[in-house]
mmCIF file with all atom_site columns, C-alpha atoms in Angstrom:
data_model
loop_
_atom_site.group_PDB
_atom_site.id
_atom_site.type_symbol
_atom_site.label_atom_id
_atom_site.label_alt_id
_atom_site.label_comp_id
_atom_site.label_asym_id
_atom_site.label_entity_id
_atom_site.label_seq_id
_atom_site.pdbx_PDB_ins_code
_atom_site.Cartn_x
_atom_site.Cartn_y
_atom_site.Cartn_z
_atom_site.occupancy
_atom_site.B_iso_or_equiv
_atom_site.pdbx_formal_charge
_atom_site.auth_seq_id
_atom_site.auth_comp_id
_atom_site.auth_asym_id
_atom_site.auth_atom_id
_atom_site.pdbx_PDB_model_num
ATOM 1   C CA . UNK D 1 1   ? -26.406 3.134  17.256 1.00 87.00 ? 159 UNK D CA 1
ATOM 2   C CA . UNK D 1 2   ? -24.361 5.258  14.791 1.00 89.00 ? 160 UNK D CA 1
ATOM 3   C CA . UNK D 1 3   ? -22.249 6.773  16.463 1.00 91.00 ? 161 UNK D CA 1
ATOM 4   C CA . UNK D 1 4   ? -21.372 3.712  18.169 1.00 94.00 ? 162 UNK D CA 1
ATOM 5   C CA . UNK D 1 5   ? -20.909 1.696  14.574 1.00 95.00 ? 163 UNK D CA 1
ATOM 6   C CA . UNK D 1 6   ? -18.557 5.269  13.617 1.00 94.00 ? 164 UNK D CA 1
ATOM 7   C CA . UNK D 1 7   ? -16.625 4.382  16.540 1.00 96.00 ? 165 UNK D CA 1
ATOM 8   C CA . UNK D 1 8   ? -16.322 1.259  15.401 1.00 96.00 ? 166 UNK D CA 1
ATOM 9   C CA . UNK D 1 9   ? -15.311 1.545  11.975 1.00 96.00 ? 167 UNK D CA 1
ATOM 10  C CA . UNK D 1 10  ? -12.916 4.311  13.040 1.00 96.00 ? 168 UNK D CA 1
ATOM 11  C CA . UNK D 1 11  ? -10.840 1.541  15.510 1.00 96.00 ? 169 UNK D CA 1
ATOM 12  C CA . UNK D 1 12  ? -11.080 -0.401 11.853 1.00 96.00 ? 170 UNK D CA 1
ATOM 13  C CA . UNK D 1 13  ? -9.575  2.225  10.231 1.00 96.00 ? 171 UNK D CA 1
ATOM 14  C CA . UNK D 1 14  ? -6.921  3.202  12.368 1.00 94.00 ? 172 UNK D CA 1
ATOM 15  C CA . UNK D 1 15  ? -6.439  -0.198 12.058 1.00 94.00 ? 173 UNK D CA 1
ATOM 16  C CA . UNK D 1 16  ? -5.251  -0.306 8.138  1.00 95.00 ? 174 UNK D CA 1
ATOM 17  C CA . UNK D 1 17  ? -3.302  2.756  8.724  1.00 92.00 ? 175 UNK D CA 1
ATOM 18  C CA . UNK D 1 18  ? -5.800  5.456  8.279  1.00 92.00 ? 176 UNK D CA 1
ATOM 19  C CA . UNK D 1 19  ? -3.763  8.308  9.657  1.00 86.00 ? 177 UNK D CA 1
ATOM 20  C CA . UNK D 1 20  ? -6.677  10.943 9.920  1.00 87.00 ? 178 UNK D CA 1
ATOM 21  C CA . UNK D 1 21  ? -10.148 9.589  10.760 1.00 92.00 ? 179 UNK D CA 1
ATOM 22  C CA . UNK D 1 22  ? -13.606 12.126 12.002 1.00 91.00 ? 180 UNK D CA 1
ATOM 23  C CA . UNK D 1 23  ? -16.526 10.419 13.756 1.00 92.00 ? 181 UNK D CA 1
ATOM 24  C CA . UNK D 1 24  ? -19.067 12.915 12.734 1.00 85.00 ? 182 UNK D CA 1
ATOM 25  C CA . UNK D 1 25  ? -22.462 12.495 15.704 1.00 83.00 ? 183 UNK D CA 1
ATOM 26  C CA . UNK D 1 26  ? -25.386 12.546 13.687 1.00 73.00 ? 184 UNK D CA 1
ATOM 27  C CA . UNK D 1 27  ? -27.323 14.640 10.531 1.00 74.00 ? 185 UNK D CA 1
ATOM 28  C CA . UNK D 1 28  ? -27.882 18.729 11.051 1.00 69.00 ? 186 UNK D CA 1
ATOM 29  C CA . UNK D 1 29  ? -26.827 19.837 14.300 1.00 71.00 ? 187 UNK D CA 1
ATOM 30  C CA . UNK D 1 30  ? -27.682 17.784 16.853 1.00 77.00 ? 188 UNK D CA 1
ATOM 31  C CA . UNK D 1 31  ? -25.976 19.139 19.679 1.00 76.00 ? 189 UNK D CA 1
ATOM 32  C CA . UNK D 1 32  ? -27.136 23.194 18.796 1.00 76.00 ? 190 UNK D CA 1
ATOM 33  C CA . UNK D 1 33  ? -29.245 22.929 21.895 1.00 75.00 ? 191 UNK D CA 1
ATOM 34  C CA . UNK D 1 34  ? -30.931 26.447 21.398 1.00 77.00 ? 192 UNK D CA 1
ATOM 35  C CA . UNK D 1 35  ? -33.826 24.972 23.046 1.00 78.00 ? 193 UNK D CA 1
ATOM 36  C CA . UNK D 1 36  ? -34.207 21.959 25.417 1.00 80.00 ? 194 UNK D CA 1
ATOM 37  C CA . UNK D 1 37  ? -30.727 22.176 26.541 1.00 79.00 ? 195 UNK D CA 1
ATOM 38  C CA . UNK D 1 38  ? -30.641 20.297 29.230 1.00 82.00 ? 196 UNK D CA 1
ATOM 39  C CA . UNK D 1 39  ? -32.997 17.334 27.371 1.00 85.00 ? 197 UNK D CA 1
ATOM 40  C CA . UNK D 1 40  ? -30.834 17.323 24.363 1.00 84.00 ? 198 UNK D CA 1
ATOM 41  C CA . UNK D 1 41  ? -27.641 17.233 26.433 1.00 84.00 ? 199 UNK D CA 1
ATOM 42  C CA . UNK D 1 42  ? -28.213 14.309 28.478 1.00 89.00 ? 200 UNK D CA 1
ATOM 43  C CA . UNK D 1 43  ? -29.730 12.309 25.148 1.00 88.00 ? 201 UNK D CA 1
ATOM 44  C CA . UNK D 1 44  ? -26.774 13.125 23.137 1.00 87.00 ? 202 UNK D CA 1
ATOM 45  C CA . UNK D 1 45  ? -24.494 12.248 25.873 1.00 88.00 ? 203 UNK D CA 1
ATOM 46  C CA . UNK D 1 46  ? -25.904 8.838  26.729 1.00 89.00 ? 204 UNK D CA 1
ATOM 47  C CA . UNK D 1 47  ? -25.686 8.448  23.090 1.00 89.00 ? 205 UNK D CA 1
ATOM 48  C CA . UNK D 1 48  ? -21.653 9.136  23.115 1.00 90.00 ? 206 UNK D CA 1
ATOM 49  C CA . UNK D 1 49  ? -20.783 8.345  26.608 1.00 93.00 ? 207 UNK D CA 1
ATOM 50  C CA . UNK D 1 50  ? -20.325 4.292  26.074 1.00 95.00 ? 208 UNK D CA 1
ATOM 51  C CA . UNK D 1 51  ? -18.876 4.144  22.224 1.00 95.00 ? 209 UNK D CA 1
ATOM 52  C CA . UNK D 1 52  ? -15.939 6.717  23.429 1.00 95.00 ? 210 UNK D CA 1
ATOM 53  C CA . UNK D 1 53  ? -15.306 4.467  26.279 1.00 96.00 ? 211 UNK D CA 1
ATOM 54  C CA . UNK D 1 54  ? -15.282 1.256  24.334 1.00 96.00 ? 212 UNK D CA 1
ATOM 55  C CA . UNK D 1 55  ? -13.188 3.198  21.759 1.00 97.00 ? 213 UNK D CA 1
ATOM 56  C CA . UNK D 1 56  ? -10.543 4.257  23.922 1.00 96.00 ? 214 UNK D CA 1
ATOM 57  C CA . UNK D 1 57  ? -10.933 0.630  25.844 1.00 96.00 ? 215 UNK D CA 1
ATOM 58  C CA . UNK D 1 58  ? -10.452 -1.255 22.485 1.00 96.00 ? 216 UNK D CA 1
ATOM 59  C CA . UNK D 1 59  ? -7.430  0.863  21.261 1.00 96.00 ? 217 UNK D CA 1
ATOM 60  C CA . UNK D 1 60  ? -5.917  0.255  24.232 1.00 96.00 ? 218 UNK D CA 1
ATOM 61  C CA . UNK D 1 61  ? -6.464  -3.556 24.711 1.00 97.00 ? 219 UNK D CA 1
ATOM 62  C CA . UNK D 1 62  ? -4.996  -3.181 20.615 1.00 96.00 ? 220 UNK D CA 1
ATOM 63  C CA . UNK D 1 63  ? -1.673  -1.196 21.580 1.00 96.00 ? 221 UNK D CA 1
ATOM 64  C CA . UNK D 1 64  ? -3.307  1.610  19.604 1.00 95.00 ? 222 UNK D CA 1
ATOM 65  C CA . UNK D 1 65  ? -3.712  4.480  21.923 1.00 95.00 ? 223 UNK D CA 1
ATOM 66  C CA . UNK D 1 66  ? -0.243  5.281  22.496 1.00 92.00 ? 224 UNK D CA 1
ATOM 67  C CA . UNK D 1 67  ? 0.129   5.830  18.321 1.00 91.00 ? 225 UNK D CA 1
ATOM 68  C CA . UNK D 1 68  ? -3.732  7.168  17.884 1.00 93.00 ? 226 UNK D CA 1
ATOM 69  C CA . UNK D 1 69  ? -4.734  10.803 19.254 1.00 94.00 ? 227 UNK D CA 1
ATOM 70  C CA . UNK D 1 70  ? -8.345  10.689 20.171 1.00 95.00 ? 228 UNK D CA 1
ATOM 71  C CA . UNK D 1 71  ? -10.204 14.258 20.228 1.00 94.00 ? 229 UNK D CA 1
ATOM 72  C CA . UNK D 1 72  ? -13.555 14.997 21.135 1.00 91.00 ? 230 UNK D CA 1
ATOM 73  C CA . UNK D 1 73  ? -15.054 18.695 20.973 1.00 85.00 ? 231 UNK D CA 1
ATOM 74  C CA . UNK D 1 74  ? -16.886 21.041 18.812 1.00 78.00 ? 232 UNK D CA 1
ATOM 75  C CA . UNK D 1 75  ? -15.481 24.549 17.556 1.00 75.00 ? 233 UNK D CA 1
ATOM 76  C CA . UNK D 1 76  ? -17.480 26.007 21.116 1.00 80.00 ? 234 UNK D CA 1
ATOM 77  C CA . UNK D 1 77  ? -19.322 25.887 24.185 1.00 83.00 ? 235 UNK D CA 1
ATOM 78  C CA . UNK D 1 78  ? -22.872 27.685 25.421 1.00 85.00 ? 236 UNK D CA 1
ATOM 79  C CA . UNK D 1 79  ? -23.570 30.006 26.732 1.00 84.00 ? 237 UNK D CA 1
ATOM 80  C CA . UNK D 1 80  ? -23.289 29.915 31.036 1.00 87.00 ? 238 UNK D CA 1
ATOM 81  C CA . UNK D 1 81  ? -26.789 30.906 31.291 1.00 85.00 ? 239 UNK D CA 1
ATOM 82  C CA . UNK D 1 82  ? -29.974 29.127 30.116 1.00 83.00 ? 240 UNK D CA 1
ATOM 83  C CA . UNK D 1 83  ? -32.297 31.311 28.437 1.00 83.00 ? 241 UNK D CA 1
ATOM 84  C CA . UNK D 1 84  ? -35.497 32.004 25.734 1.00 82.00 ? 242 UNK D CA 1
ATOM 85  C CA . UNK D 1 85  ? -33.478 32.942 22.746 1.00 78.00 ? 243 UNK D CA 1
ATOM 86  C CA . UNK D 1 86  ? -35.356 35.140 20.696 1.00 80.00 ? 244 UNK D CA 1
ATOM 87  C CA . UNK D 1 87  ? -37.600 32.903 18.123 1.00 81.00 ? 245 UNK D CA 1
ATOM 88  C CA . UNK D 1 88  ? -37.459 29.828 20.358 1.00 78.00 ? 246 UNK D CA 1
ATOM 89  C CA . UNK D 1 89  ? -40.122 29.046 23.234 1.00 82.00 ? 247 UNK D CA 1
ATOM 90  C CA . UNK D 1 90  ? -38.552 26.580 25.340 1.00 81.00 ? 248 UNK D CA 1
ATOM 91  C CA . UNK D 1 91  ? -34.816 27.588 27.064 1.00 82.00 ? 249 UNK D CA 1
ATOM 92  C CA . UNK D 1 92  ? -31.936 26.872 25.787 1.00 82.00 ? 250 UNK D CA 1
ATOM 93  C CA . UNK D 1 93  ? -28.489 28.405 25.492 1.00 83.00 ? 251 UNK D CA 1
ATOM 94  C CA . UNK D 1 94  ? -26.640 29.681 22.509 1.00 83.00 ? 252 UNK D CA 1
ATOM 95  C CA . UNK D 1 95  ? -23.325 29.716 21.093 1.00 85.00 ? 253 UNK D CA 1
ATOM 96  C CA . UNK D 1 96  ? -20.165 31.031 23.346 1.00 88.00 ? 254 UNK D CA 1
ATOM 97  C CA . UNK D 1 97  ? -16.829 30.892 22.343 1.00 88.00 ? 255 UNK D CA 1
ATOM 98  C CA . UNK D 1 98  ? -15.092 31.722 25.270 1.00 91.00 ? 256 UNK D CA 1
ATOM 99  C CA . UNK D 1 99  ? -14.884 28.970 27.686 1.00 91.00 ? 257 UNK D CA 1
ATOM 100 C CA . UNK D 1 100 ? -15.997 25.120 25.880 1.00 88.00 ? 258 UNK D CA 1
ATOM 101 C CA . UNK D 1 101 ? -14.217 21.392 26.389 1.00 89.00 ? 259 UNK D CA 1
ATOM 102 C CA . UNK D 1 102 ? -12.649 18.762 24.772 1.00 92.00 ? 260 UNK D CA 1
ATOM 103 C CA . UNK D 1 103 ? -10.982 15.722 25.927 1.00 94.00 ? 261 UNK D CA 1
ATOM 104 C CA . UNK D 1 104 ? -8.019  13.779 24.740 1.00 95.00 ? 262 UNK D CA 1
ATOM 105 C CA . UNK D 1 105 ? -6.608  10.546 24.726 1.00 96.00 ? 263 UNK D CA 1
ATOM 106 C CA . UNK D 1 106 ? -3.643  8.410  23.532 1.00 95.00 ? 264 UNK D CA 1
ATOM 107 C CA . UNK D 1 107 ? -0.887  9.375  21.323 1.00 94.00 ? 265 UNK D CA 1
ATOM 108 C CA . UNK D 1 108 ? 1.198   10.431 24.453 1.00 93.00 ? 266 UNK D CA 1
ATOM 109 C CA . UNK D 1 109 ? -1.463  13.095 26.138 1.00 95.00 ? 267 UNK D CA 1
ATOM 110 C CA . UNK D 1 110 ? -1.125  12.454 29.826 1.00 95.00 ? 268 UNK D CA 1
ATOM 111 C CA . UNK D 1 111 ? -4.471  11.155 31.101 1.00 91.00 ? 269 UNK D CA 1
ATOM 112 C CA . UNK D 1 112 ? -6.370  12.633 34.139 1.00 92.00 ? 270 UNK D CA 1
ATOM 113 C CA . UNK D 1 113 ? -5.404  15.726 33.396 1.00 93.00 ? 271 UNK D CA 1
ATOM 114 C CA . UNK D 1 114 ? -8.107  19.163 33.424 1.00 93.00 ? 272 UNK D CA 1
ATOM 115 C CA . UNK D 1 115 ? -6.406  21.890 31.986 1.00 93.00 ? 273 UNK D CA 1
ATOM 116 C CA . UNK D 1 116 ? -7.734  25.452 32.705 1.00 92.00 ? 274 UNK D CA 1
ATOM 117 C CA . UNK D 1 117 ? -10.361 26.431 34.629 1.00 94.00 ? 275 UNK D CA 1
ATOM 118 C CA . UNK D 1 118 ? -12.691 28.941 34.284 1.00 94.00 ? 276 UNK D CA 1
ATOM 119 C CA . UNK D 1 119 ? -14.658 31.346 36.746 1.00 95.00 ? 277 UNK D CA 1
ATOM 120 C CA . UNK D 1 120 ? -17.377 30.700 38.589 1.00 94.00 ? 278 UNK D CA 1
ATOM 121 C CA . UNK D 1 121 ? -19.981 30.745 36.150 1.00 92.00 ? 279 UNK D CA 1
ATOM 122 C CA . UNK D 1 122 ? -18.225 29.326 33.400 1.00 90.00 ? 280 UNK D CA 1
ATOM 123 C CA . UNK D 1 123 ? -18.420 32.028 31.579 1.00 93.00 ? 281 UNK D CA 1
ATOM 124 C CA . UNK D 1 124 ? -14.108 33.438 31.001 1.00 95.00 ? 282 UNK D CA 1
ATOM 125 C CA . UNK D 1 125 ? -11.411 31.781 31.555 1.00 95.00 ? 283 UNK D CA 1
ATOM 126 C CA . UNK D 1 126 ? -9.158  32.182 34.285 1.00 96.00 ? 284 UNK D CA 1
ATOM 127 C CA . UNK D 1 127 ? -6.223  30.419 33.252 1.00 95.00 ? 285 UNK D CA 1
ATOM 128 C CA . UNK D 1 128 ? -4.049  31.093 30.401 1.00 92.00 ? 286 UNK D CA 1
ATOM 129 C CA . UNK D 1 129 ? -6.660  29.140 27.591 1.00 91.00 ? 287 UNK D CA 1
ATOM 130 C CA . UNK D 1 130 ? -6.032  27.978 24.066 1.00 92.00 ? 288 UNK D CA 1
ATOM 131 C CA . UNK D 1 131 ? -7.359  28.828 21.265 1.00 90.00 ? 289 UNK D CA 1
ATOM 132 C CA . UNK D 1 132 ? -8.943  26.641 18.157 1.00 88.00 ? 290 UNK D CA 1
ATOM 133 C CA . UNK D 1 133 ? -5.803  27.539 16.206 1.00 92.00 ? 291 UNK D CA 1
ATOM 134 C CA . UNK D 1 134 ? -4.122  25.647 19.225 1.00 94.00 ? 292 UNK D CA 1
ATOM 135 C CA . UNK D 1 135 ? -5.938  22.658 19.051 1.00 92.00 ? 293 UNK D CA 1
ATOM 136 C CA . UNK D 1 136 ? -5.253  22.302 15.247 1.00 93.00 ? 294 UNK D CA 1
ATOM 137 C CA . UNK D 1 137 ? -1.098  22.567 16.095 1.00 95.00 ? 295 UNK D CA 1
ATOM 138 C CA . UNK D 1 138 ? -1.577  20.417 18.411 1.00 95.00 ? 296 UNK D CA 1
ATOM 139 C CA . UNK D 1 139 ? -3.541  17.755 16.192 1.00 93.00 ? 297 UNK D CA 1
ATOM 140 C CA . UNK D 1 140 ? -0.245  18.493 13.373 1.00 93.00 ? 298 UNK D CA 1
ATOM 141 C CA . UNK D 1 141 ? 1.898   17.467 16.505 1.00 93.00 ? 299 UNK D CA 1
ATOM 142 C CA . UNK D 1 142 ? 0.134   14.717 16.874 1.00 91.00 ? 300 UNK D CA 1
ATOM 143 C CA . UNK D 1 143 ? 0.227   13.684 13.098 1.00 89.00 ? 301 UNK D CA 1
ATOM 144 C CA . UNK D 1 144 ? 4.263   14.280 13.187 1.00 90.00 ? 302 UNK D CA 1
ATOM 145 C CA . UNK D 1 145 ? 3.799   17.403 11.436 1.00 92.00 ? 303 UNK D CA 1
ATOM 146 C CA . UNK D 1 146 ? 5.157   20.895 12.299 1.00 94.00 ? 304 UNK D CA 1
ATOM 147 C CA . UNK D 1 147 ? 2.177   23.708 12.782 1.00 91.00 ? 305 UNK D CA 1
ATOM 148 C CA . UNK D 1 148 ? 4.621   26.181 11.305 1.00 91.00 ? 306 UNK D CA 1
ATOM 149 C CA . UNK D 1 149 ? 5.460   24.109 8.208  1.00 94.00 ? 307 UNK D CA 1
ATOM 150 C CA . UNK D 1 150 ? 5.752   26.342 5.534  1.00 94.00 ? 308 UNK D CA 1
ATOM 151 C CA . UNK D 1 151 ? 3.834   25.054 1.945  1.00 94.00 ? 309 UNK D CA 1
ATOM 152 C CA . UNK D 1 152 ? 2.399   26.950 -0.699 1.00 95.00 ? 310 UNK D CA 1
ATOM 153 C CA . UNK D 1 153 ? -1.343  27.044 -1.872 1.00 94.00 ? 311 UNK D CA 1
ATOM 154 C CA . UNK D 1 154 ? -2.230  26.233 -5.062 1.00 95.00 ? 312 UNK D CA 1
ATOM 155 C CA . UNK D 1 155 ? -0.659  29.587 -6.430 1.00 96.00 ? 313 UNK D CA 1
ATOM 156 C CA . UNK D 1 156 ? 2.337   29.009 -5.394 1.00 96.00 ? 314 UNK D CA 1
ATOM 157 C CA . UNK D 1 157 ? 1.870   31.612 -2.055 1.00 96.00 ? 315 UNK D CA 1
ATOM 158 C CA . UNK D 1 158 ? 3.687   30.237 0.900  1.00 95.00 ? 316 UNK D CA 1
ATOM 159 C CA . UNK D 1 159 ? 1.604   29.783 3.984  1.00 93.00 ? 317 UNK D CA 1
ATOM 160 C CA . UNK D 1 160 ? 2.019   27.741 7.172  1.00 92.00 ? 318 UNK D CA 1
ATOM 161 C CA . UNK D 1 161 ? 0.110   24.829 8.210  1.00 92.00 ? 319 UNK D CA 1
ATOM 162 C CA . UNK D 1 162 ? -1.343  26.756 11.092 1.00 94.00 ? 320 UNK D CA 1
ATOM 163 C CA . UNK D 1 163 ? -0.221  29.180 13.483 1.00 92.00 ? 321 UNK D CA 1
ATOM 164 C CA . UNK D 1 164 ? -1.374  27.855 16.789 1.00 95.00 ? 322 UNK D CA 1
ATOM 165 C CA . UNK D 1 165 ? 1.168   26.682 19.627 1.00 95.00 ? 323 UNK D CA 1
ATOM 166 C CA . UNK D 1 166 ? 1.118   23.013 20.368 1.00 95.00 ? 324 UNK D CA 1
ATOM 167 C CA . UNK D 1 167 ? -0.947  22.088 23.435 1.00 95.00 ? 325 UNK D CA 1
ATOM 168 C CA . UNK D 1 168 ? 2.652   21.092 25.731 1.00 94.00 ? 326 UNK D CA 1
ATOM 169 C CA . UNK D 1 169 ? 0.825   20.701 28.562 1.00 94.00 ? 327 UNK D CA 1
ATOM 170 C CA . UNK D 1 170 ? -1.480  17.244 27.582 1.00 94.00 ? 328 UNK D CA 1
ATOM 171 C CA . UNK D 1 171 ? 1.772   15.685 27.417 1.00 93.00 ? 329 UNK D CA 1
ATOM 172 C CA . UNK D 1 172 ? 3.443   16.424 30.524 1.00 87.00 ? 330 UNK D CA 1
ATOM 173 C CA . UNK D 1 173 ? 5.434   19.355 29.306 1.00 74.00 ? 331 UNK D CA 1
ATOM 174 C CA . UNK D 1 174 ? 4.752   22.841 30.247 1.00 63.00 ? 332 UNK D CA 1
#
């Protein structure tokens, strides 16, 4: 399908040095399950489940992963609750920015790791949790770039890079 064929020519790529590379799933918003959730959810995951595998599985076999960081997420989760959001008549669940997920592979992240945890609804977390600003550091780290690199914009006002704290803990550290 193609997301699959984006996985693909994202391994291709990496391959010719491509340092920064998004697999973008689909047009619109495809996983904005306000409605049919739990429909949508399994689709779209059946639809990503077996290109990320064979991703990770062919960067590997390549002695890629070590030197490629892999990310999968969105900028939130949903909601713990299913319910009829107003102007929708099927349930689904709406945006919720404090507890979502994202896995990561290669470029030194230490696999079979979950880190945090939240309560028993999913709902907050209960562990110390990162932020997106946290997530972009750690993609700098990744890249060999300091988060708090100084530059200027284009009128000449310094700025850093980002002000998140790298995400120690997927490599070991921490």
């Amino acid at each position: 399908g193609h997301f699959a064929n984006g996985c693909l020519l994202a391994r291709r790529l990496a391959e010719r040095g491509v340092r920064f590379i998004q697999v973008y799933y689909g047009n619109g918003q495809p996983w904005d399950s306000h409605s049919k959730h739990n429909e949508t959810s399994r689709k779209l995951s059946a639809d990503i489940d077996q290109p990320v595998a064979a991703l990770l599985t062919d960067l590997k076999n390549r002695g890629m992963l070590e030197d490629t960081l892999v990310l999968w997420g969105g900028e939130f989760g949903r909601t713990p609750r299913v319910s009829t959001l107003p102007g929708e008549k099927i349930p689904g669940r709406d945006h919720w920015a404090a507890v979502y997920s994202a896995l990561f592979a290669g470029a030194g992240v230490k696999g079979g790791q979950v880190i945090g945890k939240s309560d028993s609804k999913g709902a907050y977390p209960v562990t110390p949790s990162f932020t997106p600003y946290d997530l972009g550091a750690t993609v700098y780290h990744a890249l060999g770039l300091a988060p708090e690199t100084e530059i200027t914009d284009s009128q000449n006002r310094p700025m850093f890079l980002n002000r998140g704290r790298v995400m120690e803990t997927l490599f070991g550290a921490g």
